[in-house]
């Protein structure tokens, strides 16, 4: 999911000096990988859309990479300690939140590790999908989706028994 109404930086790695093109939602951005192979483009602000779309990243060599089912909406990051970690399974179970997308992430103290590994996206349509997600953030997502008539999305950065500092660094970005 990408944040609506804000520029969206997209980054990756390629061969040094390789031209890279990113296509998404009618936009096409091109850049060149630096001497370490890192590249970044910034998509222009996008309107909220429930329609899942595909982003295609192409380099001068190799096959294009397609990232599917990307929606644009409201992205919230929730942090806390054990109170924000309280799972949906611990609340009354409901279903039918097709406009709420949640990311299940592994419990580790540093969020960059979690964003890069071990997470999976789920649409909040059944109690089975929701049982490991933060009850607090599911509530945020439902409210956002209803009030904005779009897609609500929430990342849970909370991990019981950890310090908040590393997660707050990510939230600033």
PDB file of C-alpha atoms in Angstrom:
ATOM      1  CA  UNK A   1       0.000   0.000   0.000  1.00  0.00           C
ATOM      2  CA  UNK A   2       1.123   3.517  -0.767  1.00  0.00           C
ATOM      3  CA  UNK A   3       0.121   6.656   1.151  1.00  0.00           C
ATOM      4  CA  UNK A   4      -2.414   8.741  -0.726  1.00  0.00           C
ATOM      5  CA  UNK A   5      -1.813  12.413  -1.623  1.00  0.00           C
ATOM      6  CA  UNK A   6       1.932  12.261  -0.855  1.00  0.00           C
ATOM      7  CA  UNK A   7       5.007  11.700  -3.044  1.00  0.00           C
ATOM      8  CA  UNK A   8       5.933   8.002  -2.923  1.00  0.00           C
ATOM      9  CA  UNK A   9       9.654   7.146  -2.912  1.00  0.00           C
ATOM     10  CA  UNK A  10      10.424   3.769  -4.494  1.00  0.00           C
ATOM     11  CA  UNK A  11      13.956   2.378  -4.132  1.00  0.00           C
ATOM     12  CA  UNK A  12      15.977  -0.699  -4.881  1.00  0.00           C
ATOM     13  CA  UNK A  13      19.295  -2.037  -6.095  1.00  0.00           C
ATOM     14  CA  UNK A  14      20.625  -2.805  -9.567  1.00  0.00           C
ATOM     15  CA  UNK A  15      23.963  -3.036 -11.328  1.00  0.00           C
ATOM     16  CA  UNK A  16      26.109   0.089 -10.977  1.00  0.00           C
ATOM     17  CA  UNK A  17      25.094   2.690 -13.540  1.00  0.00           C
ATOM     18  CA  UNK A  18      22.112   0.659 -14.754  1.00  0.00           C
ATOM     19  CA  UNK A  19      19.057   2.558 -15.985  1.00  0.00           C
ATOM     20  CA  UNK A  20      15.936   1.669 -13.983  1.00  0.00           C
ATOM     21  CA  UNK A  21      12.322   2.482 -14.871  1.00  0.00           C
ATOM     22  CA  UNK A  22       9.362   2.271 -12.510  1.00  0.00           C
ATOM     23  CA  UNK A  23       5.806   2.266 -13.898  1.00  0.00           C
ATOM     24  CA  UNK A  24       2.733   2.593 -11.707  1.00  0.00           C
ATOM     25  CA  UNK A  25      -0.748   4.121 -12.022  1.00  0.00           C
ATOM     26  CA  UNK A  26       0.016   5.828 -15.316  1.00  0.00           C
ATOM     27  CA  UNK A  27       3.325   7.255 -14.109  1.00  0.00           C
ATOM     28  CA  UNK A  28       6.703   6.316 -15.542  1.00  0.00           C
ATOM     29  CA  UNK A  29       9.869   7.379 -13.701  1.00  0.00           C
ATOM     30  CA  UNK A  30      13.437   6.627 -14.769  1.00  0.00           C
ATOM     31  CA  UNK A  31      16.725   6.894 -12.886  1.00  0.00           C
ATOM     32  CA  UNK A  32      20.225   5.452 -12.866  1.00  0.00           C
ATOM     33  CA  UNK A  33      21.735   3.270 -10.132  1.00  0.00           C
ATOM     34  CA  UNK A  34      24.599   4.937  -8.278  1.00  0.00           C
ATOM     35  CA  UNK A  35      28.125   3.553  -7.847  1.00  0.00           C
ATOM     36  CA  UNK A  36      26.853   1.245  -5.077  1.00  0.00           C
ATOM     37  CA  UNK A  37      23.933   0.038  -7.189  1.00  0.00           C
ATOM     38  CA  UNK A  38      21.295   1.919  -5.197  1.00  0.00           C
ATOM     39  CA  UNK A  39      18.514   3.779  -6.976  1.00  0.00           C
ATOM     40  CA  UNK A  40      15.392   5.724  -6.075  1.00  0.00           C
ATOM     41  CA  UNK A  41      12.530   7.377  -7.928  1.00  0.00           C
ATOM     42  CA  UNK A  42       9.673   9.363  -6.447  1.00  0.00           C
ATOM     43  CA  UNK A  43       6.166   8.900  -7.759  1.00  0.00           C
ATOM     44  CA  UNK A  44       3.947  11.972  -7.856  1.00  0.00           C
ATOM     45  CA  UNK A  45       1.161  12.046  -5.241  1.00  0.00           C
ATOM     46  CA  UNK A  46      -1.553   9.481  -5.950  1.00  0.00           C
ATOM     47  CA  UNK A  47      -5.270   9.665  -5.233  1.00  0.00           C
ATOM     48  CA  UNK A  48      -6.775   7.015  -2.967  1.00  0.00           C
ATOM     49  CA  UNK A  49      -7.866   3.934  -4.879  1.00  0.00           C
ATOM     50  CA  UNK A  50      -9.279   0.595  -3.755  1.00  0.00           C
ATOM     51  CA  UNK A  51      -8.338  -0.874  -7.135  1.00  0.00           C
ATOM     52  CA  UNK A  52      -5.329  -3.210  -6.797  1.00  0.00           C
ATOM     53  CA  UNK A  53      -2.682  -2.216  -9.344  1.00  0.00           C
ATOM     54  CA  UNK A  54       0.665  -3.572 -10.466  1.00  0.00           C
ATOM     55  CA  UNK A  55       4.002  -1.760 -10.263  1.00  0.00           C
ATOM     56  CA  UNK A  56       6.598  -2.799 -12.834  1.00  0.00           C
ATOM     57  CA  UNK A  57      10.315  -2.172 -12.273  1.00  0.00           C
ATOM     58  CA  UNK A  58      12.581  -2.633 -15.288  1.00  0.00           C
ATOM     59  CA  UNK A  59      16.329  -2.530 -15.513  1.00  0.00           C
ATOM     60  CA  UNK A  60      18.483  -2.495 -18.633  1.00  0.00           C
ATOM     61  CA  UNK A  61      19.280  -6.153 -17.972  1.00  0.00           C
ATOM     62  CA  UNK A  62      17.230  -9.009 -16.568  1.00  0.00           C
ATOM     63  CA  UNK A  63      13.508  -9.565 -16.414  1.00  0.00           C
ATOM     64  CA  UNK A  64      11.091  -6.874 -15.226  1.00  0.00           C
ATOM     65  CA  UNK A  65       9.866  -7.233 -11.643  1.00  0.00           C
ATOM     66  CA  UNK A  66       6.115  -6.937 -11.073  1.00  0.00           C
ATOM     67  CA  UNK A  67       4.695  -6.104  -7.665  1.00  0.00           C
ATOM     68  CA  UNK A  68       0.977  -6.843  -7.651  1.00  0.00           C
ATOM     69  CA  UNK A  69      -2.054  -5.840  -5.601  1.00  0.00           C
ATOM     70  CA  UNK A  70      -0.830  -2.380  -4.595  1.00  0.00           C
ATOM     71  CA  UNK A  71      -3.563  -0.045  -3.377  1.00  0.00           C
ATOM     72  CA  UNK A  72      -3.352   3.631  -2.451  1.00  0.00           C
ATOM     73  CA  UNK A  73      -4.916   4.821   0.767  1.00  0.00           C
ATOM     74  CA  UNK A  74      -4.299   5.920   4.296  1.00  0.00           C
ATOM     75  CA  UNK A  75      -1.246   4.319   5.941  1.00  0.00           C
ATOM     76  CA  UNK A  76      -0.982   4.358   9.726  1.00  0.00           C
ATOM     77  CA  UNK A  77       1.908   3.069  11.776  1.00  0.00           C
ATOM     78  CA  UNK A  78       1.053   2.065  15.313  1.00  0.00           C
ATOM     79  CA  UNK A  79       3.594   1.676  18.053  1.00  0.00           C
ATOM     80  CA  UNK A  80       3.515   0.883  21.687  1.00  0.00           C
ATOM     81  CA  UNK A  81       4.381  -1.836  24.042  1.00  0.00           C
ATOM     82  CA  UNK A  82       2.207  -4.748  25.039  1.00  0.00           C
ATOM     83  CA  UNK A  83      -1.007  -2.677  24.935  1.00  0.00           C
ATOM     84  CA  UNK A  84      -0.613  -2.028  21.184  1.00  0.00           C
ATOM     85  CA  UNK A  85       0.377  -5.660  20.717  1.00  0.00           C
ATOM     86  CA  UNK A  86      -3.002  -6.897  22.033  1.00  0.00           C
ATOM     87  CA  UNK A  87      -4.296  -9.116  19.245  1.00  0.00           C
ATOM     88  CA  UNK A  88      -7.656  -9.002  17.561  1.00  0.00           C
ATOM     89  CA  UNK A  89      -8.263 -12.569  18.725  1.00  0.00           C
ATOM     90  CA  UNK A  90      -8.531 -11.128  22.232  1.00  0.00           C
ATOM     91  CA  UNK A  91     -11.522  -8.990  21.173  1.00  0.00           C
ATOM     92  CA  UNK A  92     -14.961  -9.996  19.943  1.00  0.00           C
ATOM     93  CA  UNK A  93     -14.430 -11.465  16.489  1.00  0.00           C
ATOM     94  CA  UNK A  94     -16.067  -9.813  13.522  1.00  0.00           C
ATOM     95  CA  UNK A  95     -15.428 -10.046   9.807  1.00  0.00           C
ATOM     96  CA  UNK A  96     -16.024  -8.245   6.555  1.00  0.00           C
ATOM     97  CA  UNK A  97     -13.421  -5.475   6.517  1.00  0.00           C
ATOM     98  CA  UNK A  98     -12.564  -5.822   2.831  1.00  0.00           C
ATOM     99  CA  UNK A  99     -11.256  -2.244   2.669  1.00  0.00           C
ATOM    100  CA  UNK A 100      -8.759  -2.717   5.491  1.00  0.00           C
ATOM    101  CA  UNK A 101      -5.294  -4.055   4.697  1.00  0.00           C
ATOM    102  CA  UNK A 102      -3.072  -5.164   7.565  1.00  0.00           C
ATOM    103  CA  UNK A 103       0.540  -6.206   7.697  1.00  0.00           C
ATOM    104  CA  UNK A 104       1.405  -9.074   9.980  1.00  0.00           C
ATOM    105  CA  UNK A 105       4.984  -8.608  11.105  1.00  0.00           C
ATOM    106  CA  UNK A 106       7.400 -10.609  13.176  1.00  0.00           C
ATOM    107  CA  UNK A 107       8.175  -9.528  16.723  1.00  0.00           C
ATOM    108  CA  UNK A 108      11.628  -8.053  16.695  1.00  0.00           C
ATOM    109  CA  UNK A 109      12.875  -4.891  18.306  1.00  0.00           C
ATOM    110  CA  UNK A 110      14.065  -3.131  15.161  1.00  0.00           C
ATOM    111  CA  UNK A 111      11.273  -2.339  12.673  1.00  0.00           C
ATOM    112  CA  UNK A 112      13.500  -2.162   9.596  1.00  0.00           C
ATOM    113  CA  UNK A 113      14.166  -5.862  10.054  1.00  0.00           C
ATOM    114  CA  UNK A 114      10.430  -6.456  10.182  1.00  0.00           C
ATOM    115  CA  UNK A 115       9.659  -4.343   7.108  1.00  0.00           C
ATOM    116  CA  UNK A 116      12.257  -6.231   5.095  1.00  0.00           C
ATOM    117  CA  UNK A 117      11.587  -9.754   6.293  1.00  0.00           C
ATOM    118  CA  UNK A 118       8.901 -11.912   7.780  1.00  0.00           C
ATOM    119  CA  UNK A 119       5.870  -9.751   7.090  1.00  0.00           C
ATOM    120  CA  UNK A 120       2.831 -10.521   5.001  1.00  0.00           C
ATOM    121  CA  UNK A 121      -0.113  -8.446   3.839  1.00  0.00           C
ATOM    122  CA  UNK A 122      -3.632  -9.583   4.654  1.00  0.00           C
ATOM    123  CA  UNK A 123      -7.035  -8.138   3.830  1.00  0.00           C
ATOM    124  CA  UNK A 124      -9.114  -7.989   7.004  1.00  0.00           C
ATOM    125  CA  UNK A 125     -12.001 -10.088   5.717  1.00  0.00           C
ATOM    126  CA  UNK A 126     -12.196 -12.910   8.256  1.00  0.00           C
ATOM    127  CA  UNK A 127     -11.425 -13.444  11.927  1.00  0.00           C
ATOM    128  CA  UNK A 128      -8.777 -15.967  10.831  1.00  0.00           C
ATOM    129  CA  UNK A 129      -6.916 -13.234   8.932  1.00  0.00           C
ATOM    130  CA  UNK A 130      -7.286 -10.788  11.803  1.00  0.00           C
ATOM    131  CA  UNK A 131      -6.423 -12.923  14.826  1.00  0.00           C
ATOM    132  CA  UNK A 132      -2.731 -11.974  14.965  1.00  0.00           C
ATOM    133  CA  UNK A 133      -3.208  -8.312  14.072  1.00  0.00           C
ATOM    134  CA  UNK A 134      -3.322  -5.490  16.574  1.00  0.00           C
ATOM    135  CA  UNK A 135      -6.878  -4.865  17.777  1.00  0.00           C
ATOM    136  CA  UNK A 136      -6.060  -1.179  18.146  1.00  0.00           C
ATOM    137  CA  UNK A 137      -4.737  -0.838  14.597  1.00  0.00           C
ATOM    138  CA  UNK A 138      -7.566  -2.868  13.104  1.00  0.00           C
ATOM    139  CA  UNK A 139      -9.934  -0.342  14.700  1.00  0.00           C
ATOM    140  CA  UNK A 140      -7.933   2.516  13.149  1.00  0.00           C
ATOM    141  CA  UNK A 141      -8.050   0.840   9.742  1.00  0.00           C
ATOM    142  CA  UNK A 142     -11.809   0.258   9.914  1.00  0.00           C
ATOM    143  CA  UNK A 143     -12.441   3.876  10.924  1.00  0.00           C
ATOM    144  CA  UNK A 144     -10.185   5.210   8.161  1.00  0.00           C
ATOM    145  CA  UNK A 145     -11.822   3.048   5.508  1.00  0.00           C
ATOM    146  CA  UNK A 146     -15.335   4.077   6.573  1.00  0.00           C
ATOM    147  CA  UNK A 147     -14.711   7.802   7.019  1.00  0.00           C
ATOM    148  CA  UNK A 148     -12.531   8.260   3.944  1.00  0.00           C
ATOM    149  CA  UNK A 149     -14.523   5.848   1.782  1.00  0.00           C
ATOM    150  CA  UNK A 150     -11.250   4.310   0.711  1.00  0.00           C
ATOM    151  CA  UNK A 151      -8.744   1.778   1.908  1.00  0.00           C
ATOM    152  CA  UNK A 152      -7.376   1.900   5.444  1.00  0.00           C
ATOM    153  CA  UNK A 153      -4.064   0.274   6.247  1.00  0.00           C
ATOM    154  CA  UNK A 154      -2.094  -0.238   9.419  1.00  0.00           C
ATOM    155  CA  UNK A 155       1.388  -1.495  10.336  1.00  0.00           C
ATOM    156  CA  UNK A 156       1.869  -2.809  13.852  1.00  0.00           C
ATOM    157  CA  UNK A 157       5.316  -1.961  15.147  1.00  0.00           C
ATOM    158  CA  UNK A 158       4.523  -2.900  18.723  1.00  0.00           C
ATOM    159  CA  UNK A 159       6.415  -5.683  20.416  1.00  0.00           C
ATOM    160  CA  UNK A 160       5.897  -6.611  24.047  1.00  0.00           C
ATOM    161  CA  UNK A 161       8.912  -6.164  26.293  1.00  0.00           C
ATOM    162  CA  UNK A 162      10.939  -3.985  23.894  1.00  0.00           C
ATOM    163  CA  UNK A 163      12.068  -0.367  23.859  1.00  0.00           C
ATOM    164  CA  UNK A 164      10.353   2.199  21.640  1.00  0.00           C
ATOM    165  CA  UNK A 165      13.410   4.117  20.378  1.00  0.00           C
ATOM    166  CA  UNK A 166      14.251   2.166  17.206  1.00  0.00           C
ATOM    167  CA  UNK A 167      10.617   2.141  16.082  1.00  0.00           C
ATOM    168  CA  UNK A 168      10.262   5.881  16.609  1.00  0.00           C
ATOM    169  CA  UNK A 169      13.205   6.454  14.245  1.00  0.00           C
ATOM    170  CA  UNK A 170      11.293   4.680  11.451  1.00  0.00           C
ATOM    171  CA  UNK A 171       8.057   6.539  12.214  1.00  0.00           C
ATOM    172  CA  UNK A 172       9.826   9.845  11.529  1.00  0.00           C
ATOM    173  CA  UNK A 173      10.405   8.776   7.925  1.00  0.00           C
TER     174      UNK A 173
END
